[in-house]
Short mmCIF file of N, CA and C in Angstrom, two decimals:
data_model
loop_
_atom_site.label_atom_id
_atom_site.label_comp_id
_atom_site.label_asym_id
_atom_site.label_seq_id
_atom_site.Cartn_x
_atom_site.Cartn_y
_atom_site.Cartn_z
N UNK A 12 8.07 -11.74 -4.24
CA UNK A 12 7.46 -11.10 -5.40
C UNK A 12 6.57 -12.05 -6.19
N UNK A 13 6.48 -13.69 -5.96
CA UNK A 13 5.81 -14.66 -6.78
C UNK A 13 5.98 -14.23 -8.25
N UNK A 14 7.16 -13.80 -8.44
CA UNK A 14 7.87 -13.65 -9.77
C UNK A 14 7.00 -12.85 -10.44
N UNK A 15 6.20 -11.98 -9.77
CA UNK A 15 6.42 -10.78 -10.69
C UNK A 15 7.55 -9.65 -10.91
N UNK A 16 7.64 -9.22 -12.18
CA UNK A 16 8.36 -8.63 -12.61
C UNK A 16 8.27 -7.03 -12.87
N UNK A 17 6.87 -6.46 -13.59
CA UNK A 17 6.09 -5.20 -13.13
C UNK A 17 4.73 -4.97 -12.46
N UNK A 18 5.14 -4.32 -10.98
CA UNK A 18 5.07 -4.49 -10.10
C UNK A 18 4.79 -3.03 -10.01
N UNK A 19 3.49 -2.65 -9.98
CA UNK A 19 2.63 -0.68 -9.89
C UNK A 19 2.58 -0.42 -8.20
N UNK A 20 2.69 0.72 -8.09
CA UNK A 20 2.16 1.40 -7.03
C UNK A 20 1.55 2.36 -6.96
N UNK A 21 0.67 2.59 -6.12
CA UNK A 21 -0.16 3.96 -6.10
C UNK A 21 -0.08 4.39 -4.39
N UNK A 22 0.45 5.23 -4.50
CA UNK A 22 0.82 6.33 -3.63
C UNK A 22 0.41 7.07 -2.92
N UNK A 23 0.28 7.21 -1.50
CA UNK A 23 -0.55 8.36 -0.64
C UNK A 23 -0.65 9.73 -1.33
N UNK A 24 -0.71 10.53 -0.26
CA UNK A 24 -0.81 11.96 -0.29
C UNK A 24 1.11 12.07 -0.16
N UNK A 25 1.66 13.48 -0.94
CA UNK A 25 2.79 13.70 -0.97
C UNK A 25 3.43 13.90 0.47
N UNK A 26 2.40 15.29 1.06
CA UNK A 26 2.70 15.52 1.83
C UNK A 26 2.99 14.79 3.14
N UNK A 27 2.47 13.66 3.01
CA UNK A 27 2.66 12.63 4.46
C UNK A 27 3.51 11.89 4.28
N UNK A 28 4.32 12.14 5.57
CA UNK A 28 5.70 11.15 5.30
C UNK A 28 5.26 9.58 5.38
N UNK A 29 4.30 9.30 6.27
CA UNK A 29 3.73 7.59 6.13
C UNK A 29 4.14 7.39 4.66
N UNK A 30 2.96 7.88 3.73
CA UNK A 30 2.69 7.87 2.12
C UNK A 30 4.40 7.75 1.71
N UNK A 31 5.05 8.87 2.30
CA UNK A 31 6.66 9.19 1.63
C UNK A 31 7.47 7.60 1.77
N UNK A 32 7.29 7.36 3.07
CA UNK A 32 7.76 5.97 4.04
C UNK A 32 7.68 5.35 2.66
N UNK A 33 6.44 4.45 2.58
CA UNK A 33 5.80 3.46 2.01
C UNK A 33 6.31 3.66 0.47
N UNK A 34 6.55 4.34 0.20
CA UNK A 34 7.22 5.15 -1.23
C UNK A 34 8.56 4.28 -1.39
N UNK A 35 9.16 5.03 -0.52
CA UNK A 35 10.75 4.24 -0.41
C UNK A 35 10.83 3.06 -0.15
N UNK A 36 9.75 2.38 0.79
CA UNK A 36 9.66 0.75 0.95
C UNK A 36 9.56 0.42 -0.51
N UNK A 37 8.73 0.98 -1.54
CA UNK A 37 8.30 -0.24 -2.25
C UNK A 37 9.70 0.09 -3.45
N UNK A 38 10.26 1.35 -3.46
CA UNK A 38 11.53 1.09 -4.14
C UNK A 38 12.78 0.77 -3.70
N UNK A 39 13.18 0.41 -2.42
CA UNK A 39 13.69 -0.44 -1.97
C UNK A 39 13.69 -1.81 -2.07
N UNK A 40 12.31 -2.13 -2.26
CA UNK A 40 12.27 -3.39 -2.57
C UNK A 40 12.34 -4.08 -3.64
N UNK A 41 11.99 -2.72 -5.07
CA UNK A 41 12.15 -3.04 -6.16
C UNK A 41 14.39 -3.62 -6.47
N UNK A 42 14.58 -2.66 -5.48
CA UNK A 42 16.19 -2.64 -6.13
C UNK A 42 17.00 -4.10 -5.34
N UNK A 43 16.07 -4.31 -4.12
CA UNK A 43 16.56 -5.52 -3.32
C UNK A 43 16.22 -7.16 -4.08
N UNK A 44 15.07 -6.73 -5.04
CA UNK A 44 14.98 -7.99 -6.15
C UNK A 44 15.25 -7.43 -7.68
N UNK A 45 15.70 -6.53 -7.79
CA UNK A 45 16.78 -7.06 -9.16
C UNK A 45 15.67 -6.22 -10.29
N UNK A 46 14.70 -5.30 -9.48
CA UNK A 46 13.91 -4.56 -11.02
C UNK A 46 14.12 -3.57 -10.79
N UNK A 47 13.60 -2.77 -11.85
CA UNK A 47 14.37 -1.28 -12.26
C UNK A 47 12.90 -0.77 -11.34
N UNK A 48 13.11 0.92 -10.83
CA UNK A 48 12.30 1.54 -10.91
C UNK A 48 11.85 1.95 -11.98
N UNK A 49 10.37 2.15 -12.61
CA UNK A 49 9.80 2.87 -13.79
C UNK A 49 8.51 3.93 -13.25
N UNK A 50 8.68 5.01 -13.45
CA UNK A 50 7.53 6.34 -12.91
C UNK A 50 6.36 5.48 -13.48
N UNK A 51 6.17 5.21 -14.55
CA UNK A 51 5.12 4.85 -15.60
C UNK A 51 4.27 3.17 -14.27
N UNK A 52 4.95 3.23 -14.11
CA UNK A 52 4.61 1.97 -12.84
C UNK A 52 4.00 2.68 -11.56
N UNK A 53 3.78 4.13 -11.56
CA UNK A 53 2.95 4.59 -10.18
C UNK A 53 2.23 5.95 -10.62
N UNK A 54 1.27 5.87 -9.58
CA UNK A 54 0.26 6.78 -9.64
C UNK A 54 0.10 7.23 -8.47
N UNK A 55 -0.67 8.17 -7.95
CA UNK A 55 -0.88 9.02 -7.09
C UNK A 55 -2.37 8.89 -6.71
N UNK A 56 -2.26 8.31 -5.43
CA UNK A 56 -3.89 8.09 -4.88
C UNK A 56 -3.80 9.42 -3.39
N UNK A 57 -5.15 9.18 -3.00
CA UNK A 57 -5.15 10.18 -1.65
C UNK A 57 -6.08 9.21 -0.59
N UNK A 58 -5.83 7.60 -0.52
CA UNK A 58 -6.17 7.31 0.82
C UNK A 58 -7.83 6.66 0.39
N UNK A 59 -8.29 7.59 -0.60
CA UNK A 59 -10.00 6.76 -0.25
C UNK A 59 -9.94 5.50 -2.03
N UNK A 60 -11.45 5.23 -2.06
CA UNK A 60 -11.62 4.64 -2.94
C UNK A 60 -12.15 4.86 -4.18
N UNK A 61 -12.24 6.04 -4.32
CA UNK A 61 -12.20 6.78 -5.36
C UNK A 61 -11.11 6.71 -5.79
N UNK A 62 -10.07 7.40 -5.32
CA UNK A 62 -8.42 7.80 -5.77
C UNK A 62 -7.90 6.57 -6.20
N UNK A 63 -8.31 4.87 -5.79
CA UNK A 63 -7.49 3.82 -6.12
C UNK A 63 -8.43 3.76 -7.51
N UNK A 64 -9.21 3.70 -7.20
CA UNK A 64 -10.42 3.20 -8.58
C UNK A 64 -9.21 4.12 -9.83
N UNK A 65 -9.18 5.30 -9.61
CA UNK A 65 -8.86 6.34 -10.43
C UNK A 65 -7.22 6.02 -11.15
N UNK A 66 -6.41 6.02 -9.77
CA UNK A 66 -5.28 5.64 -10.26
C UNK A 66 -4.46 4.30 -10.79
N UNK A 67 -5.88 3.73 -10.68
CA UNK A 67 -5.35 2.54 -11.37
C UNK A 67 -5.98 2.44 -12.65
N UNK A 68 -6.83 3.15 -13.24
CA UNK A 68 -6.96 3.61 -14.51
C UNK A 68 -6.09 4.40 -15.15
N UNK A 69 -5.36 4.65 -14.71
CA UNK A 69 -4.33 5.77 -15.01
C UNK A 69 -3.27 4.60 -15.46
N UNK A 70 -2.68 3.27 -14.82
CA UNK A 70 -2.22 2.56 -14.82
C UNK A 70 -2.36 1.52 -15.85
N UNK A 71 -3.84 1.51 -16.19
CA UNK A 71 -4.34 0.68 -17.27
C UNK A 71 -4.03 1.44 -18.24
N UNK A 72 -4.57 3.12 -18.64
CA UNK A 72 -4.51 3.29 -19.80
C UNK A 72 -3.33 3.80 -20.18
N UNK A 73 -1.97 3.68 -19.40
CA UNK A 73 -0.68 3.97 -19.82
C UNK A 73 0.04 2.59 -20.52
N UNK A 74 -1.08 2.18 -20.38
CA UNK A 74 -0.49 0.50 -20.92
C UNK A 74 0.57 -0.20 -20.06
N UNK A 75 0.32 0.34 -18.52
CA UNK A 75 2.31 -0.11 -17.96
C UNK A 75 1.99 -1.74 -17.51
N UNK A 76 0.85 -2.07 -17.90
CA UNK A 76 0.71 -3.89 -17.99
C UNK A 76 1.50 -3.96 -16.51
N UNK A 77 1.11 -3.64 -15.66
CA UNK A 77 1.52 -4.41 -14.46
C UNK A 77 0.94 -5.93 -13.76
N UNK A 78 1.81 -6.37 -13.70
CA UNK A 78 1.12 -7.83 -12.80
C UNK A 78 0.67 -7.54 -11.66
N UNK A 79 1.28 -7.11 -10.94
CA UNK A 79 0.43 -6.50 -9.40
C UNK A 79 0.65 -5.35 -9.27
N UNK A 80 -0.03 -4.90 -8.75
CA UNK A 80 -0.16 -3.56 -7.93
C UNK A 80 -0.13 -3.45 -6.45
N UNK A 81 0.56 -2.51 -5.60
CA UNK A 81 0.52 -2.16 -4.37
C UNK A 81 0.32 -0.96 -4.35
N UNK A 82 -0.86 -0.89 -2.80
CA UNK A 82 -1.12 0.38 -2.75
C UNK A 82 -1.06 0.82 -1.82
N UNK A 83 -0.80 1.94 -1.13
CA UNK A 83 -0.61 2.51 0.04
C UNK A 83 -1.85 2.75 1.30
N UNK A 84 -2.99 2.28 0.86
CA UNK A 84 -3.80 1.78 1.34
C UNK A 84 -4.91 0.71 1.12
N UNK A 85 -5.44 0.11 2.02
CA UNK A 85 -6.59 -1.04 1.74
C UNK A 85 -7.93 0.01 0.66
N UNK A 86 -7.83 0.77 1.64
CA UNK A 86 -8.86 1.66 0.44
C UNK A 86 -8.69 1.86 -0.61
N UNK A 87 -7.42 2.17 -1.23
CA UNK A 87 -7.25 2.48 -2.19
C UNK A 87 -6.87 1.19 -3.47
N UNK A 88 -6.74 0.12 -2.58
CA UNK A 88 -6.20 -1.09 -3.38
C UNK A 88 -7.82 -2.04 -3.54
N UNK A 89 -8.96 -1.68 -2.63
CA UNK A 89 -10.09 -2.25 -3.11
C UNK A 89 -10.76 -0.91 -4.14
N UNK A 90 -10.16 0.20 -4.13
CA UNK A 90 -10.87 0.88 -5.28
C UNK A 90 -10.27 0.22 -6.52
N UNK A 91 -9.30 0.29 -6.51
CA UNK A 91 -8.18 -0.54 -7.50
C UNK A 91 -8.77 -2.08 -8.00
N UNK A 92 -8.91 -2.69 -7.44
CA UNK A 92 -9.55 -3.87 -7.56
C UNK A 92 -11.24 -3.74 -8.15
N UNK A 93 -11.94 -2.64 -8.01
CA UNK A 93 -13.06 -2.58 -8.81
C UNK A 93 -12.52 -2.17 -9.85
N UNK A 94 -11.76 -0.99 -10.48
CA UNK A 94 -11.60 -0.92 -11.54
C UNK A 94 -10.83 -1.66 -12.45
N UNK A 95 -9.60 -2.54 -12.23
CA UNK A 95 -9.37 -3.51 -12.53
C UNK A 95 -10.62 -4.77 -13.33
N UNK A 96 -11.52 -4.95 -12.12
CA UNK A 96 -12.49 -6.04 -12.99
C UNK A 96 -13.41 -5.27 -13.84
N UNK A 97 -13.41 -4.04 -13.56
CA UNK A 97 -14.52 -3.57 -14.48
C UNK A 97 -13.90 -3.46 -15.92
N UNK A 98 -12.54 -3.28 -16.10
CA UNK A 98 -11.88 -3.52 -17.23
C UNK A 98 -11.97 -4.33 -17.81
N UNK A 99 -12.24 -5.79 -17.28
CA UNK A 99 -12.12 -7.06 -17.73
C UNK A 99 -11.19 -8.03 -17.08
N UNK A 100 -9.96 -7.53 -16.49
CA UNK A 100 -9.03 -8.36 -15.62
C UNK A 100 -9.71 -8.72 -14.69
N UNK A 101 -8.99 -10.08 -13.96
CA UNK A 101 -9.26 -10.96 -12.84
C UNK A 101 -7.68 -10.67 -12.14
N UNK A 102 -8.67 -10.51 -10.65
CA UNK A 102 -7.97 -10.63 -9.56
C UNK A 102 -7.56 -12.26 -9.13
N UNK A 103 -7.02 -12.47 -8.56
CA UNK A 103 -5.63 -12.09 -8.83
C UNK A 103 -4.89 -12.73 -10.13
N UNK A 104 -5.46 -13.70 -10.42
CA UNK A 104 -5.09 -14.62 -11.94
C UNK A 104 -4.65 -13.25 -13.17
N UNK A 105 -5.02 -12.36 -13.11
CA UNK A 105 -4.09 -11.53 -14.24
C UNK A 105 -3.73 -10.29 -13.60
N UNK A 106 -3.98 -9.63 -12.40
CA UNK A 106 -3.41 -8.54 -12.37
C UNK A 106 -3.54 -8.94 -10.37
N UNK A 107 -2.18 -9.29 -9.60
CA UNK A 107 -2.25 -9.13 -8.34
C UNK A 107 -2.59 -7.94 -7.37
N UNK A 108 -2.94 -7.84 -6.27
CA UNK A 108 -3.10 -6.63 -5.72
C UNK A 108 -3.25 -6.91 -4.01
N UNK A 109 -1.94 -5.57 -3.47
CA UNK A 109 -1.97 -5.72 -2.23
C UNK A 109 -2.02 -4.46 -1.89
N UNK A 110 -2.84 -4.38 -0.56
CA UNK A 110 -2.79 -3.11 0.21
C UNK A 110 -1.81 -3.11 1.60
N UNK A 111 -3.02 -1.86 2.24
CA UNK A 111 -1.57 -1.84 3.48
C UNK A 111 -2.83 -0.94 4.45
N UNK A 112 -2.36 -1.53 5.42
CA UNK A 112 -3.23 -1.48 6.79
C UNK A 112 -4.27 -2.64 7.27
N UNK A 113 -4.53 -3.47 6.72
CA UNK A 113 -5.39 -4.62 7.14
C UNK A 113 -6.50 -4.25 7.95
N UNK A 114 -7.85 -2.94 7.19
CA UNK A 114 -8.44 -2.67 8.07
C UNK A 114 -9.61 -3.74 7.59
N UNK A 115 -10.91 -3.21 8.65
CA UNK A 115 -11.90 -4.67 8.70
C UNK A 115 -12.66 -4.94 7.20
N UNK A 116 -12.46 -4.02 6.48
CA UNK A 116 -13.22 -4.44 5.09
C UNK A 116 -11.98 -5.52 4.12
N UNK A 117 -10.78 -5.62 4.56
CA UNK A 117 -9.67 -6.19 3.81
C UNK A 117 -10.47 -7.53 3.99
N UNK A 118 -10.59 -8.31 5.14
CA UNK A 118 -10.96 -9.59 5.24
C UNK A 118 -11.93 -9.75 4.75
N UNK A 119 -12.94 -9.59 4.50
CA UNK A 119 -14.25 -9.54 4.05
C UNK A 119 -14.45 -10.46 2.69
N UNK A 120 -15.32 -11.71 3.00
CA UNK A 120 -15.21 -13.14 2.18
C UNK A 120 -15.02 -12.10 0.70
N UNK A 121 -15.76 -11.13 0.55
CA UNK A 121 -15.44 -10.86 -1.11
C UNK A 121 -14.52 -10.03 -1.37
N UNK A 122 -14.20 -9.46 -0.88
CA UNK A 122 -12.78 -8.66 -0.76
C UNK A 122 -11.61 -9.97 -0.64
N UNK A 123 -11.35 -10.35 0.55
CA UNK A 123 -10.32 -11.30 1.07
C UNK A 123 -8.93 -10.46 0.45
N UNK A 124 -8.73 -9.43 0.69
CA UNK A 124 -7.58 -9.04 0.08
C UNK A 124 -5.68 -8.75 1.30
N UNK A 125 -5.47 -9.21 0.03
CA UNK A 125 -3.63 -9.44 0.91
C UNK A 125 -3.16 -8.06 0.95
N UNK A 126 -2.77 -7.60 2.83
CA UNK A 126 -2.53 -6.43 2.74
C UNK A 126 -1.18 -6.68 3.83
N UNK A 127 -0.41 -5.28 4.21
CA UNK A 127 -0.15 -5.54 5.24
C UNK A 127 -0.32 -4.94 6.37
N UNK A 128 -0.67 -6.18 7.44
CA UNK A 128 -0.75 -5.22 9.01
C UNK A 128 0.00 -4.47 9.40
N UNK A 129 -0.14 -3.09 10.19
CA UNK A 129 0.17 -2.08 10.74
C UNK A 129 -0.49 -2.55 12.43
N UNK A 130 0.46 -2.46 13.31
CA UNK A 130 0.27 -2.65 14.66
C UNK A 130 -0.34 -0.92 14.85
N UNK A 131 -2.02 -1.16 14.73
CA UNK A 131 -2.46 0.19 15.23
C UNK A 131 -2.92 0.56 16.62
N UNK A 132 -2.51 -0.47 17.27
CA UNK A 132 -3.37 -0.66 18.96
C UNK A 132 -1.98 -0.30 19.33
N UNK A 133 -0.44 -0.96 19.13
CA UNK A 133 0.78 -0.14 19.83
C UNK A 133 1.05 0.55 19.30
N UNK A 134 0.80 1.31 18.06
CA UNK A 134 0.97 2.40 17.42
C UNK A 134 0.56 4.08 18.25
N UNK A 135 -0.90 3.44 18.66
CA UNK A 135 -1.43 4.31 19.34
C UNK A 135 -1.13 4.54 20.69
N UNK A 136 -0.74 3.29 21.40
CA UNK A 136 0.06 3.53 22.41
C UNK A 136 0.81 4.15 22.90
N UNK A 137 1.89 3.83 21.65
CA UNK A 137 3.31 4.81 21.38
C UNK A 137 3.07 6.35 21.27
N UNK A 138 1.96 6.80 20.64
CA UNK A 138 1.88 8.31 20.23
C UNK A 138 1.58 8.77 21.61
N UNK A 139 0.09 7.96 22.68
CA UNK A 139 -0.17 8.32 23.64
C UNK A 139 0.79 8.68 24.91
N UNK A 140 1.86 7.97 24.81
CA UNK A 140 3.13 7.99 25.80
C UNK A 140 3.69 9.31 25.53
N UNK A 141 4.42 9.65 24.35
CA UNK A 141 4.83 10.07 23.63
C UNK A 141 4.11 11.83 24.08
N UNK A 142 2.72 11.70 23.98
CA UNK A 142 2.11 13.10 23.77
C UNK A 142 2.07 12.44 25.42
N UNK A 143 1.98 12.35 26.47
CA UNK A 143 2.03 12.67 28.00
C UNK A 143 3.06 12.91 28.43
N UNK A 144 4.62 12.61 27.71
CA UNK A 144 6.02 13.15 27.82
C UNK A 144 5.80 14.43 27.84
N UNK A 145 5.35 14.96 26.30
CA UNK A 145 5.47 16.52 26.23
C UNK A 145 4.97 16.88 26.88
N UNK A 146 3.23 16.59 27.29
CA UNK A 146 2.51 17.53 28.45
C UNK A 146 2.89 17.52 29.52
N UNK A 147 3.99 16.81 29.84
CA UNK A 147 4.63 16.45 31.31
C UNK A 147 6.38 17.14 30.99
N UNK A 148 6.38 17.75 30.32
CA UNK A 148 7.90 18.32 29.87
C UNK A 148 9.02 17.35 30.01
N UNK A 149 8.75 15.96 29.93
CA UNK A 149 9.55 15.27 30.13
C UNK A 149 10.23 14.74 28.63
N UNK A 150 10.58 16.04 27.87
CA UNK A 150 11.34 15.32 26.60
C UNK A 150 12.09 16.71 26.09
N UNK A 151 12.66 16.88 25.03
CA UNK A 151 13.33 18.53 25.52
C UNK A 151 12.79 18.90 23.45
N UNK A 152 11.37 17.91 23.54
CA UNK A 152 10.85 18.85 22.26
C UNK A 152 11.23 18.20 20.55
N UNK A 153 12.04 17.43 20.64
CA UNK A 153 12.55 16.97 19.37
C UNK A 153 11.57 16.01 19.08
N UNK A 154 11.83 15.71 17.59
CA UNK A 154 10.75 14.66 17.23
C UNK A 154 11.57 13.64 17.40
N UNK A 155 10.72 12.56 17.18
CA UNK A 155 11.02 10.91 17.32
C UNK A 155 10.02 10.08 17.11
N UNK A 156 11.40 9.00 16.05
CA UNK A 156 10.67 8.12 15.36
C UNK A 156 10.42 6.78 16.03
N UNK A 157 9.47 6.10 15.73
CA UNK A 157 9.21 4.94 16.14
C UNK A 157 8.97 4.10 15.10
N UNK A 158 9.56 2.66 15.28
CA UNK A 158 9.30 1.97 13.72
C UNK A 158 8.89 0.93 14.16
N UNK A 159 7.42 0.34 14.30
CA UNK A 159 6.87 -0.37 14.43
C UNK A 159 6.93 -1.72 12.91
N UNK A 160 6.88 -2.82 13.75
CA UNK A 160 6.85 -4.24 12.94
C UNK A 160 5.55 -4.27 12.24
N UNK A 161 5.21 -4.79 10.78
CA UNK A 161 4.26 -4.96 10.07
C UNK A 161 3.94 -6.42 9.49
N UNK A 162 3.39 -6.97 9.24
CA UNK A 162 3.03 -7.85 8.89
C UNK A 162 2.28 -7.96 7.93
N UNK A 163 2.89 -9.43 6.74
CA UNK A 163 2.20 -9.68 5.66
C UNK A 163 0.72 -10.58 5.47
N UNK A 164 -0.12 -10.54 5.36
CA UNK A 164 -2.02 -11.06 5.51
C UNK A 164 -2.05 -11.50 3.96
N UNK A 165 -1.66 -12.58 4.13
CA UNK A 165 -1.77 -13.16 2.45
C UNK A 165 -3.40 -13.77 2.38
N UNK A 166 -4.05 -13.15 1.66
CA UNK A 166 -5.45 -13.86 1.45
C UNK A 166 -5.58 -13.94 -0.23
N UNK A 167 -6.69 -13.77 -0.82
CA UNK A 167 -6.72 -14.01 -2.20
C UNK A 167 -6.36 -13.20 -3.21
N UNK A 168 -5.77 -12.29 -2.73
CA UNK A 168 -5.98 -10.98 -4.39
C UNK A 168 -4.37 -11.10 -5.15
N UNK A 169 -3.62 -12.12 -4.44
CA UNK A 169 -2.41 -12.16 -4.88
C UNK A 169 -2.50 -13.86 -5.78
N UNK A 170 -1.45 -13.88 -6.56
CA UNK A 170 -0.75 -15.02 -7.26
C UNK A 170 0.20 -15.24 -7.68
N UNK A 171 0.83 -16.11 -7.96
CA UNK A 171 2.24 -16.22 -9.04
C UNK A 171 1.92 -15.54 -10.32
N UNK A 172 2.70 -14.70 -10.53
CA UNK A 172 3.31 -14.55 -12.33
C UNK A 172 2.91 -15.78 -13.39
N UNK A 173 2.08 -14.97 -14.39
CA UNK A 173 1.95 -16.23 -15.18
C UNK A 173 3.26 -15.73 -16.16
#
C-alpha cells in the first residue's frame, strides 16, 4: 500500500463480473491491510476515458481526499490522471494512481503509469480451448472459471504516503 491509508476506486460496469471480480479484490485487500471499507472512496466508471476523467471528479468533489486511486481500467485511471492534474494535484507526489490491464498506452514515457498485467495472450487461449470443447461437445455445458496470474508494472504514477 506504500502506506497509504485512503485508498479510491473506480469501478467497471456493474453488470460484468471482471468489474464485480476487481471490486472484491480491492476490498479484500482493503480488510487484508487493516482499512475500513468507505462507499465515499468509489465511483463508478464504464471502461473508457471519459468515465475515469468523470469519476474521479466525483471523488474530488466529495472531498474523500484519497491518496491513491485504483481503477478498474488503464483507461479509466489515465482519464483519472487528467483530471486529477487539471485540478491542481500531482501525480504521483499527492494523489497515487494505478490501473489494470497494462495496455500499450500505460507505458508510454508520459503516461508511464503503474498498472496491473492481465495475461491476455493465455487468457485468450484459454477461452479458445474452452469454446472448441463446446463446439466439439466435449464438456456437458457448465460454466468454468479460470483464474489466471496478474502482475504488478510499477512505473511512475505511484508513491509513498506523505
Amino acid at each position: 500500500t506504500l502506506g497509504h491509508r485512503r485508498i479510491a476506486f473506480i469501478q467497471g460496469h456493474p453488470e460484468s463480473d471482471g468489474a464485480n471480480q476487481r471490486f472484491d479484490g480491492y476490498v479484500d485487500c482493503l480488510k487484508k491491510n487493516g482499512l475500513p471499507y468507505e462507499q465515499d472512496l468509489c465511483a463508478r466508471g464504464a471502461y473508457d476515458f471519459a468515465s475515469g476523467q468523470s469519476a474521479a471528479q466525483r471523488l474530488l468533489d466529495r472531498q474523500a481526499n484519497p491518496s491513491a486511486i485504483i481503477a478498474a481500467s488503464d483507461t479509466m485511471a489515465i482519464g483519472a490522471i487528467d483530471t486529477i492534474l487539471k485540478a491542481g494535484y500531482r501525480v504521483p507526489e499527492d494523489i497515487s494512481v494505478i490501473g489494470f490491464d497494462d495496455i500499450p498506452a500505460a507505458s508510454m514515457p508520459r503516461i508511464d503509469l503503474t498498472t496491473v498485467r492481465v495475461p491476455k495472450k493465455d487468457m485468450g487461449i484459454a477461452a479458445a480451448q474452452i469454446l472448441l470443447r463446446r463446439i466439439k461437445n466435449e464438456t456437458n455445458g457448465g460454466s468454468k472459471q479460470i483464474i489466471s496470474p496478474v502482475e504488478l508494472v510499477i512505473r511512475n504514477t505511484t508513491a509513498a504516503s506523505t
